[in-house]
Coordinates of C-alpha atoms in Angstrom, one line a residue:
Chain A
M13 CA 118.2 88.3 156.9
T14 CA 120.6 91.0 158.6
D15 CA 122.9 93.6 157.3
D16 CA 125.8 91.7 158.9
A17 CA 124.8 88.7 156.9
E18 CA 124.2 90.5 153.8
T19 CA 128.0 92.1 154.2
F20 CA 129.2 88.6 154.6
I21 CA 127.5 87.3 151.8
E22 CA 128.2 89.8 149.5
S23 CA 132.3 89.4 150.6
K24 CA 131.4 85.3 149.4
L25 CA 129.2 86.3 146.4
G26 CA 131.8 86.1 143.7
R27 CA 133.2 82.6 145.2
V28 CA 129.6 81.7 144.9
V29 CA 128.7 82.4 141.6
E30 CA 132.5 81.0 140.3
M31 CA 131.3 77.9 142.3
A32 CA 128.2 77.4 140.3
R33 CA 130.0 78.2 137.2
M34 CA 132.1 75.0 138.0
G35 CA 129.4 72.5 138.6
Y36 CA 128.4 73.3 141.9
G37 CA 124.7 74.0 143.3
V38 CA 125.5 76.6 145.9
S39 CA 123.1 77.2 148.3
V40 CA 123.0 80.5 150.4
H41 CA 120.9 80.9 153.5
P42 CA 119.7 83.9 155.2
D43 CA 122.2 84.1 158.2
G44 CA 125.4 83.8 156.1
S45 CA 126.2 80.3 155.7
I46 CA 126.9 78.6 152.5
S47 CA 127.3 75.0 151.3
A48 CA 128.0 73.8 147.7
D49 CA 127.9 70.4 146.2
R50 CA 128.8 69.3 143.2
A51 CA 126.5 67.2 141.2
D52 CA 128.7 64.0 141.3
H53 CA 128.6 64.7 145.2
R54 CA 132.7 64.1 145.3
A55 CA 133.4 67.6 145.9
K56 CA 131.8 70.0 148.5
V57 CA 132.1 73.3 150.2
L58 CA 131.0 75.0 153.6
I59 CA 131.4 78.7 154.5
D60 CA 130.2 79.9 157.8
P61 CA 130.5 83.5 158.9
D62 CA 131.6 82.3 162.4
P63 CA 135.2 82.4 162.4
A64 CA 135.4 79.0 164.5
L65 CA 134.6 76.0 162.3
S66 CA 130.6 75.0 162.6
E67 CA 129.1 71.7 163.4
Q68 CA 128.4 71.1 160.2
Q69 CA 132.3 71.9 158.7
M70 CA 133.4 69.5 161.9
L71 CA 131.2 66.6 160.7
L72 CA 132.3 67.3 157.3
I73 CA 135.9 66.7 158.3
D74 CA 135.3 63.9 160.3
Q75 CA 133.6 62.2 157.2
G76 CA 135.9 63.2 155.2
I77 CA 139.1 61.6 156.7
G78 CA 137.1 58.6 157.2
E79 CA 136.5 58.3 153.3
G80 CA 140.1 59.2 152.4
A81 CA 139.2 62.9 150.8
L82 CA 141.4 66.0 150.9
I83 CA 140.4 68.5 153.3
R84 CA 141.2 72.0 153.0
V85 CA 140.3 75.0 155.7
H86 CA 141.0 78.1 154.1
S87 CA 142.0 81.1 155.9
D88 CA 138.6 82.5 155.2
G89 CA 137.0 80.1 157.0
R90 CA 136.1 78.0 153.6
L91 CA 135.9 74.1 154.4
E92 CA 136.9 72.6 150.9
Y93 CA 136.0 68.2 150.7
F94 CA 137.2 66.5 147.6
L95 CA 136.8 62.6 147.5
P96 CA 139.2 61.4 144.4
L97 CA 138.0 57.9 142.6
D98 CA 140.6 55.7 143.7
S99 CA 140.2 57.3 147.8
R100 CA 140.9 54.4 150.4
Q101 CA 141.3 55.0 154.0
S102 CA 142.3 52.7 156.6
G103 CA 140.5 53.1 159.9
E104 CA 143.8 53.1 162.0
Q105 CA 145.3 55.9 159.9
A106 CA 141.5 57.8 159.8
A107 CA 141.7 57.5 163.8
Q108 CA 145.4 59.1 164.1
M109 CA 144.2 62.0 161.7
R110 CA 141.2 62.8 163.6
V111 CA 143.5 63.3 167.0
A112 CA 145.6 65.4 165.1
V113 CA 143.5 67.6 163.5
K114 CA 141.6 67.9 166.9
Q115 CA 144.6 69.0 168.6
E116 CA 145.3 71.7 165.7
I117 CA 141.7 73.1 166.4
D118 CA 141.7 73.0 170.3
S119 CA 145.7 74.2 170.8
G120 CA 144.3 77.3 168.8
R121 CA 147.2 76.8 166.4
L122 CA 144.6 76.4 163.8
Q123 CA 142.7 80.0 164.2
E124 CA 146.3 81.2 164.5
E125 CA 147.8 79.9 161.0
M126 CA 144.1 81.1 159.7
R127 CA 144.9 84.7 160.7
N128 CA 148.1 84.3 159.2
G129 CA 146.5 83.4 155.7
H130 CA 147.5 79.7 155.8
T131 CA 145.5 76.9 154.9
L132 CA 145.2 73.5 156.9
S133 CA 145.5 70.4 154.4
V134 CA 144.7 67.3 155.1
E135 CA 145.9 64.7 152.7
P136 CA 144.2 61.2 152.6
D137 CA 147.9 59.6 153.2
G138 CA 148.0 60.9 156.6
T139 CA 149.9 64.1 156.0
I140 CA 148.7 67.1 157.6
G141 CA 150.3 70.8 157.2
Y142 CA 150.0 74.4 156.6
E143 CA 150.2 76.3 153.3
T144 CA 149.5 80.0 152.0
S145 CA 145.9 80.3 151.1
G146 CA 145.2 81.5 147.4
P147 CA 143.7 84.6 146.2
T148 CA 139.6 85.0 146.8
P149 CA 137.4 86.1 144.1
T150 CA 136.7 89.6 144.0
P151 CA 133.4 90.7 146.3
I152 CA 130.3 91.4 144.8
E153 CA 127.5 93.5 146.0
F154 CA 123.6 92.7 145.3
P155 CA 122.5 94.8 142.7
E156 CA 120.0 97.2 143.3
D157 CA 116.9 98.0 141.9
V158 CA 116.6 101.6 139.7
Q159 CA 115.0 104.1 141.8
W160 CA 112.7 106.1 139.9
G161 CA 111.7 109.8 140.9
H162 CA 112.8 111.4 144.3
E163 CA 111.7 112.0 147.6
A164 CA 108.6 113.8 148.4
L165 CA 109.2 117.4 148.3
L166 CA 108.5 119.0 151.5
T167 CA 110.0 122.6 151.2
A168 CA 109.6 125.5 149.5
D169 CA 113.7 125.2 148.7
Q170 CA 112.9 121.7 147.7
L171 CA 109.8 122.8 145.5
A172 CA 111.4 125.4 143.8
A173 CA 114.4 123.1 142.8
E174 CA 112.3 120.6 141.3
A175 CA 110.8 123.4 139.0
H176 CA 114.2 124.7 138.3
A177 CA 115.2 121.3 137.4
L178 CA 112.3 120.6 135.1
E179 CA 112.7 124.0 133.3
I180 CA 116.7 123.6 132.6
G181 CA 115.6 119.8 131.6
A182 CA 112.7 120.8 129.5
S183 CA 114.9 123.6 127.8
A184 CA 118.2 121.5 127.3
A185 CA 116.0 118.9 125.5
R186 CA 113.9 121.3 123.3
G187 CA 117.3 122.6 121.9
L188 CA 118.5 119.1 121.0
A189 CA 115.4 118.2 119.3
R190 CA 115.2 121.3 117.5
D191 CA 118.7 120.5 116.2
E192 CA 117.7 116.9 115.8
Y193 CA 114.4 117.9 113.7
E194 CA 116.5 120.6 111.5
T195 CA 119.0 117.3 110.8
D196 CA 116.3 114.8 109.7
L197 CA 114.2 116.9 108.2
G198 CA 116.9 118.5 106.0
M199 CA 118.0 115.0 105.0
A200 CA 114.3 113.4 104.2
A201 CA 113.4 116.6 102.3
M202 CA 116.4 116.7 100.0
Q203 CA 116.3 112.8 99.5
R204 CA 112.5 113.4 98.5
D205 CA 113.7 116.3 96.1
A206 CA 116.1 113.7 94.7
V207 CA 113.6 110.8 94.4
A208 CA 111.1 113.6 92.6
R209 CA 113.5 114.3 90.0
E210 CA 114.5 110.9 89.0
H211 CA 110.6 110.4 88.6
A212 CA 110.1 113.3 86.4
A213 CA 113.3 112.3 84.5
A214 CA 112.1 108.6 84.3
D215 CA 108.7 110.1 82.7
A216 CA 110.6 112.5 80.5
R217 CA 112.3 109.6 78.8
A218 CA 109.3 107.6 78.4
L219 CA 107.7 110.1 76.6
D220 CA 110.5 110.8 74.7
A221 CA 110.8 107.1 74.1
D222 CA 106.8 106.9 72.7
R223 CA 108.0 110.3 70.4
Q224 CA 110.9 108.0 68.9
V225 CA 108.6 105.0 68.4
A226 CA 106.3 107.2 66.8
E227 CA 108.9 108.5 64.6
K228 CA 110.8 105.5 63.5
Q229 CA 107.5 103.7 63.0
G230 CA 106.6 106.4 60.4
V231 CA 110.0 106.1 58.9
A232 CA 109.7 102.2 58.7
R233 CA 106.4 102.9 57.0
E234 CA 107.6 105.1 54.4
L235 CA 110.8 103.1 53.4
K236 CA 108.6 100.1 53.1
N237 CA 106.7 102.0 50.5
Q238 CA 109.7 103.3 48.8
R239 CA 110.5 99.6 48.8
Q240 CA 107.4 98.4 47.4
Q241 CA 107.7 101.1 44.8
A242 CA 111.5 100.2 43.7
E243 CA 110.2 96.8 43.5
R244 CA 107.7 97.3 41.3
D245 CA 109.5 99.8 39.2
A246 CA 112.2 97.1 38.9
T247 CA 109.6 94.7 37.7
V248 CA 108.2 97.3 35.0
A249 CA 111.3 97.8 33.7
R250 CA 112.7 94.2 33.8
N251 CA 109.7 93.7 31.6
T252 CA 110.2 96.6 29.4
G253 CA 113.7 95.2 28.7
D254 CA 115.3 98.0 30.1
T255 CA 117.8 96.4 32.1
A256 CA 119.6 99.4 33.6
M257 CA 116.8 100.4 35.0
A258 CA 115.8 97.6 36.4
E259 CA 119.2 96.5 38.0
E260 CA 119.2 100.8 39.2
R261 CA 115.9 100.1 41.1
A262 CA 116.7 96.5 42.3
E263 CA 120.0 98.3 44.0
D264 CA 117.4 101.1 45.3
W265 CA 115.2 98.1 46.8
A266 CA 118.4 96.5 48.8
R267 CA 119.1 100.0 50.1
L268 CA 115.7 100.6 51.0
N269 CA 115.2 97.4 52.9
I270 CA 118.2 97.9 54.8
E271 CA 117.1 101.1 55.9
A272 CA 113.5 99.9 56.8
R273 CA 115.4 97.1 59.0
V274 CA 117.1 99.6 60.9
A275 CA 114.3 101.9 61.3
D276 CA 112.3 98.6 62.5
Q277 CA 115.1 97.8 65.1
Q278 CA 115.1 101.5 66.2
A279 CA 111.4 101.4 66.8
V280 CA 111.8 98.3 68.8
G281 CA 114.6 100.0 70.8
A282 CA 112.6 102.9 71.7
Q283 CA 109.7 100.4 72.6
S284 CA 111.9 98.8 74.9
A285 CA 113.3 102.0 76.3
A286 CA 109.7 103.1 76.6
A287 CA 109.2 99.9 78.8
D288 CA 112.0 100.3 81.2
A289 CA 111.7 104.1 81.6
R290 CA 107.8 103.7 82.7
V291 CA 109.2 100.7 85.4
Q292 CA 112.1 103.0 86.6
A293 CA 109.3 105.8 87.0
A294 CA 106.8 103.2 88.9
N295 CA 110.3 102.8 91.3
A296 CA 110.7 106.1 91.8
K297 CA 106.8 107.0 92.4
A298 CA 107.5 104.5 95.4
R299 CA 110.0 105.9 96.6
L300 CA 108.7 109.3 96.4
E301 CA 105.9 108.5 98.7
Q302 CA 108.0 106.3 101.3
R303 CA 110.1 109.8 101.3
D304 CA 106.7 112.0 101.6
A305 CA 105.9 109.5 105.0
D306 CA 109.7 110.1 106.0
I307 CA 108.7 113.6 105.9
A308 CA 105.5 113.2 107.8
T309 CA 107.0 111.2 110.3
V310 CA 110.0 114.0 111.1
H311 CA 106.7 116.4 111.6
A312 CA 104.8 114.0 114.0
R313 CA 107.8 113.3 116.1
S314 CA 108.7 116.7 116.0
E315 CA 105.2 118.0 117.4
R316 CA 105.0 115.0 120.2
Q317 CA 108.3 116.3 121.4
E318 CA 107.2 119.6 121.3
R319 CA 103.9 118.5 123.4
A320 CA 105.9 116.6 125.8
F321 CA 108.3 119.9 126.5
D322 CA 105.4 121.6 126.9
E323 CA 103.9 119.3 129.6
Q324 CA 107.6 119.7 131.2
E325 CA 107.1 123.5 131.5
D326 CA 103.8 123.1 132.6
Q327 CA 104.9 120.8 135.3
A328 CA 107.6 123.3 136.4
R329 CA 105.2 125.9 136.4
V330 CA 103.2 124.1 139.0
Y331 CA 105.8 123.2 141.3
R332 CA 107.0 126.6 141.3
Q333 CA 103.4 128.0 142.3
A334 CA 103.7 125.1 144.8
A335 CA 107.0 126.4 146.2
D336 CA 105.9 130.1 146.1
E337 CA 102.7 128.8 148.5
M338 CA 104.8 126.7 150.7
R339 CA 107.4 129.9 151.0
E340 CA 104.3 131.9 152.1
A341 CA 103.4 128.9 154.8
E342 CA 106.9 128.6 155.9
R343 CA 107.2 132.5 156.4
L344 CA 103.8 132.4 158.5
D345 CA 105.2 129.4 160.4
E346 CA 108.0 131.7 161.7
A347 CA 106.0 134.7 162.3
Y348 CA 103.2 132.5 164.3
T349 CA 106.5 131.3 166.3
D350 CA 107.6 134.7 166.6
L351 CA 104.3 136.2 167.8
E352 CA 103.2 133.1 170.2
A353 CA 106.4 133.8 171.9
R354 CA 105.6 137.6 172.7
G355 CA 101.8 136.5 173.5
V356 CA 100.6 138.7 171.2
A357 CA 96.8 138.3 170.4
D358 CA 95.4 136.5 167.3
A359 CA 98.4 135.1 166.7
D360 CA 96.3 131.8 165.8
R361 CA 94.7 133.7 162.7
V362 CA 98.6 133.5 161.2
K363 CA 99.2 129.5 162.1
E364 CA 95.6 129.1 160.3
A365 CA 97.0 131.4 156.9
A366 CA 99.9 129.2 157.2
A367 CA 98.1 126.3 157.4
A368 CA 96.4 127.6 154.2
H369 CA 99.0 128.0 152.2
R370 CA 100.5 124.8 153.0
A371 CA 97.4 123.0 152.1
R372 CA 97.4 124.8 148.9
A373 CA 101.0 124.1 148.3
E374 CA 100.4 120.5 148.9
E375 CA 97.5 120.5 146.5
L376 CA 99.7 121.9 143.8
R377 CA 102.5 119.8 144.1
T378 CA 100.1 116.4 144.0
T379 CA 98.8 118.2 140.6
A380 CA 102.5 118.4 139.4
E381 CA 103.2 115.2 140.4
E382 CA 100.3 114.0 138.3
F383 CA 102.2 114.6 135.3
D384 CA 104.7 111.7 136.0
A385 CA 102.0 109.5 135.2
V386 CA 103.3 109.4 131.7
D387 CA 106.0 106.8 131.4
P388 CA 108.9 108.9 131.6
I389 CA 110.9 106.7 130.1
D390 CA 109.9 107.3 126.2
P391 CA 107.4 109.2 126.4
I392 CA 108.3 110.0 122.4
G393 CA 108.6 106.6 121.1
S394 CA 110.6 106.1 118.0
V395 CA 110.5 106.6 114.3
P396 CA 112.5 105.1 111.6
S397 CA 115.5 107.1 110.1
P398 CA 115.0 109.3 107.0
M399 CA 118.4 108.2 106.6
V400 CA 117.3 104.4 106.1
E401 CA 117.1 103.8 102.4
P402 CA 113.6 102.0 101.7
A403 CA 113.7 98.3 99.9
Q404 CA 113.4 99.2 96.2
P405 CA 110.9 97.4 94.1
T406 CA 112.2 95.9 91.3
L407 CA 109.1 95.7 89.1
A408 CA 105.9 98.1 88.5
P409 CA 103.3 96.7 91.3
P410 CA 100.5 94.9 89.4
G411 CA 97.9 97.1 88.2
W412 CA 100.3 100.3 88.6
A413 CA 99.3 102.9 86.2
P414 CA 101.6 105.8 86.0
G415 CA 100.1 109.1 85.7
T416 CA 96.4 107.5 86.9
P417 CA 96.3 107.0 90.8
G418 CA 95.5 103.5 91.4
G419 CA 94.9 102.6 87.7
F420 CA 92.4 100.5 86.0
F421 CA 93.4 97.7 87.8
G422 CA 93.5 99.4 91.7
A423 CA 95.1 98.2 94.3
D424 CA 91.4 96.7 95.7
E425 CA 91.4 94.3 92.8
F426 CA 95.5 93.1 92.9
S427 CA 95.9 93.8 96.6
D428 CA 97.0 90.4 97.1
A429 CA 99.6 90.2 94.5
V430 CA 103.5 91.0 94.5
P431 CA 106.0 91.4 91.8
A432 CA 107.7 88.3 93.4
A433 CA 105.3 86.1 92.3
L434 CA 105.9 87.0 88.4
S435 CA 106.7 84.3 86.0
D436 CA 107.6 84.0 82.5
E437 CA 104.3 82.7 81.5
V438 CA 102.2 85.6 82.0
T439 CA 98.4 84.7 82.2
F440 CA 95.7 87.2 82.6
V441 CA 92.4 85.7 83.7
A442 CA 89.4 88.3 84.7
E443 CA 89.9 89.8 88.1
E444 CA 93.2 88.2 88.3
T445 CA 96.8 89.6 88.4
T446 CA 99.7 90.2 86.0
Q447 CA 103.0 88.6 85.5
D448 CA 106.5 89.1 84.4
L449 CA 107.4 92.7 83.0
A450 CA 104.0 93.5 81.7
L451 CA 102.4 97.0 82.3
I452 CA 98.8 97.6 82.4
E453 CA 97.6 101.0 82.3
D454 CA 95.1 103.3 82.2
S455 CA 91.7 101.7 81.3
A456 CA 93.0 98.5 79.5
V457 CA 90.5 95.7 80.0
I458 CA 91.5 92.1 80.2
D459 CA 89.0 89.7 79.9
D460 CA 88.3 85.9 80.4
S461 CA 91.4 83.7 79.4
A462 CA 93.4 86.0 78.3
V463 CA 97.2 85.2 78.4
I464 CA 100.2 87.8 78.0
E465 CA 103.7 86.4 77.8
D466 CA 107.0 88.2 78.3
S467 CA 107.5 91.7 78.2
A468 CA 103.9 92.8 77.2
V469 CA 102.7 96.4 77.6
I470 CA 99.1 97.6 77.0
E471 CA 98.4 101.0 77.9
D472 CA 95.5 103.5 77.8
S473 CA 92.4 102.1 76.3
A474 CA 93.3 99.0 74.7
V475 CA 90.2 96.3 75.0
I476 CA 91.3 92.7 74.8
D477 CA 88.3 90.4 75.2
D478 CA 87.5 86.7 75.4
F479 CA 90.4 83.9 75.0
S480 CA 93.2 86.5 73.8
V481 CA 96.9 85.8 73.6
I482 CA 99.3 88.1 73.6
D483 CA 102.6 86.5 73.1
D484 CA 106.5 87.8 73.2
V485 CA 107.3 91.6 73.4
A486 CA 104.1 92.7 72.2
M487 CA 103.2 95.8 73.1
I488 CA 99.6 97.5 72.8
E489 CA 99.6 101.5 73.3
M490 CA 96.8 103.7 73.0
P491 CA 95.5 106.1 71.6
D492 CA 98.2 107.0 68.8
A493 CA 101.1 104.7 69.4
A494 CA 98.8 101.4 69.5
F495 CA 100.4 98.5 67.9
L496 CA 101.8 95.0 68.2
A497 CA 105.9 94.7 68.4
D498 CA 107.9 92.3 67.2
E499 CA 106.3 88.4 66.6
A500 CA 103.3 89.6 68.7
T501 CA 100.7 87.2 68.0
I502 CA 96.8 87.6 68.7
A503 CA 94.9 84.5 68.8
Y504 CA 91.1 84.6 69.0
T505 CA 88.9 81.4 69.0
D506 CA 85.9 83.2 67.5
R507 CA 88.6 85.8 65.4
A508 CA 91.1 83.6 64.3
D509 CA 91.5 85.8 60.8
Q510 CA 93.0 88.5 63.0
Q511 CA 95.8 86.5 64.2
T512 CA 98.9 88.0 62.8
D513 CA 102.8 87.6 63.1
D514 CA 103.8 90.8 61.7
P515 CA 104.0 93.9 64.2
Y516 CA 103.1 96.3 61.1
E517 CA 100.1 94.5 60.0
A518 CA 98.6 94.7 63.4
E519 CA 98.4 98.1 64.1
V520 CA 95.3 99.0 65.7
P521 CA 93.6 102.2 65.6
D522 CA 92.5 104.3 68.4
T523 CA 89.4 102.3 69.1
F524 CA 91.0 99.3 69.4
E525 CA 88.7 96.1 70.4
V526 CA 88.9 92.6 69.8
Chain B
M28 CA 138.9 74.2 144.9
A29 CA 138.2 71.2 142.9
G30 CA 137.7 71.9 139.3
N31 CA 135.4 69.9 137.1
D32 CA 136.2 68.8 133.7
H33 CA 132.9 66.6 133.3
I34 CA 129.9 68.1 135.0
P35 CA 128.1 70.0 132.4
T36 CA 126.7 73.5 133.1
A37 CA 125.0 76.6 131.4
P38 CA 127.3 78.8 129.7
T39 CA 128.8 80.6 132.5
D40 CA 127.7 84.3 131.3
V41 CA 124.3 83.2 132.3
I42 CA 125.4 82.1 135.9
G43 CA 124.9 84.5 138.3
D44 CA 123.8 87.4 135.9
D45 CA 122.3 90.5 137.5
G46 CA 118.9 88.8 137.1
D47 CA 120.0 85.8 139.1
L48 CA 121.8 88.4 142.0
R49 CA 118.5 90.4 142.5
R50 CA 116.4 87.3 142.8
M51 CA 118.9 85.8 145.7
R52 CA 118.9 89.1 147.3
D53 CA 114.9 89.4 147.5
A54 CA 114.4 86.0 148.9
L55 CA 117.8 86.2 150.9
R56 CA 115.9 89.5 152.5
A57 CA 112.7 87.6 152.6
G58 CA 114.4 85.2 155.1
K59 CA 114.4 82.1 152.1
N60 CA 117.3 80.0 151.5
V61 CA 118.5 80.2 147.7
T62 CA 120.3 77.7 145.5
L63 CA 122.2 79.2 142.5
A64 CA 122.5 75.8 140.4
P65 CA 124.9 74.9 137.7
D66 CA 122.3 75.0 135.1
G67 CA 121.6 78.8 135.6
A68 CA 118.6 78.6 137.8
V69 CA 118.1 79.8 141.0
Y70 CA 116.0 77.8 143.2
I71 CA 114.3 79.5 146.3
S72 CA 113.0 77.2 149.4
P73 CA 111.5 78.3 152.5
T74 CA 113.4 76.1 155.0
R75 CA 116.7 75.3 155.5
P76 CA 117.8 72.2 153.9
T77 CA 119.2 69.6 156.1
R78 CA 122.8 69.4 155.2

């Protein structure tokens, strides 16, 4: 394709694209000629760089007249052919039309009208006339490939300019990167501290709730003891005929009974609060780890950027050395020219020195260019912004143990378990997973066929062996606050005597083991 | 120019995009014929087809 042909094609490229979008297959040839044919072959277009009608265009005009097609020859040399579905043409009229068109061409009138921006229109009914040509699509230039790098740097000035540009670029990029580093690090650190405070607060709430549990349990026990005493006193008074005393102690029993129930409710509420606080603490801990990772990412990115800037400055330094060598070579070349003109002896030594400096400059230039072997587009890479809030876990992950990294049920044992898989019917089987809101902490051991349902919490040193079942809101905590809560049941096929529905009769000692 | 109300085409924005024009440019500069089709493809042929 010649430059002229390319220019011509570019002047028609908008038309080419437009026709393809209208259903034409548009062929472009290196000589600049363009032919388009619609898929139903009832519409064709021929464009040729030659202002005169080409042989192909003449043939298409002849064919179109014979078939009863609409023919248009536009002022830009474009020939259009359109064959209506109901086209008909008599041989006699076609012959007359061919003569008329040939006369327009041979007389030069067609070329004249085209130069004046007119279009020759040949209608199927035999009408032949001129009309003003419509607008043409905007020319489109072929897109050129993006060129990276630069022309070879041959002179001292070119080498020095390259060094200067690299130094300025590195300096500016370093300044921007430091601003970005300060912003990102500050944001990540502040977010990390906020999450750390949430974590500490959740831990504190859990500890306070534990304290409340113990306190309310003690109160409930004392009230129940007093209630039993009031019941015994009332019975004795009734038996001895002291009706007034019996009624008084019965009233005391009723009051104590209410207070005991309230204390029970307080204890259960505190237990629930403790469980919630531990879930929140687990979530906060996960977020805290993410925030620490964000900070590490910001640091790593900054270090990579600094290395890249340092490398660019090193490259600039090498270019500058090359520029110095090349400048000396250029100076010696000039000196040699002068010395040679004056016929000074040993002028060749100056020429040799210039060549040595030039060789050194080229060697340094090659070294500097090798810095560009690293992908210049994105040597830094990208990292997730610390501004992005990470997904929040809604439940403590299975096996998580607050305060004990990894917990007894460490990640290795339950690495495949995910909170989303939890369900109401909790089942613990040896080396299996946890479910629902159950938390297993510290050194708890759950062995074969154990089943735990609903909001169970098992902490510290609890050990539950074969065939154990814990229902509802059961909670087992160790060492001091260990107990089984409201309607908890532990069933053992070999220890049926330890089944219970009363949480306070199921209190377990520090060495609780079933 | 005759319009089109029945010839199916690819979405217009994918016909003649930069990638198409680059392929056409390279082929034409290499002396080959190119066809921009209404299905959005660019076909390259080594010889001038019969018209």
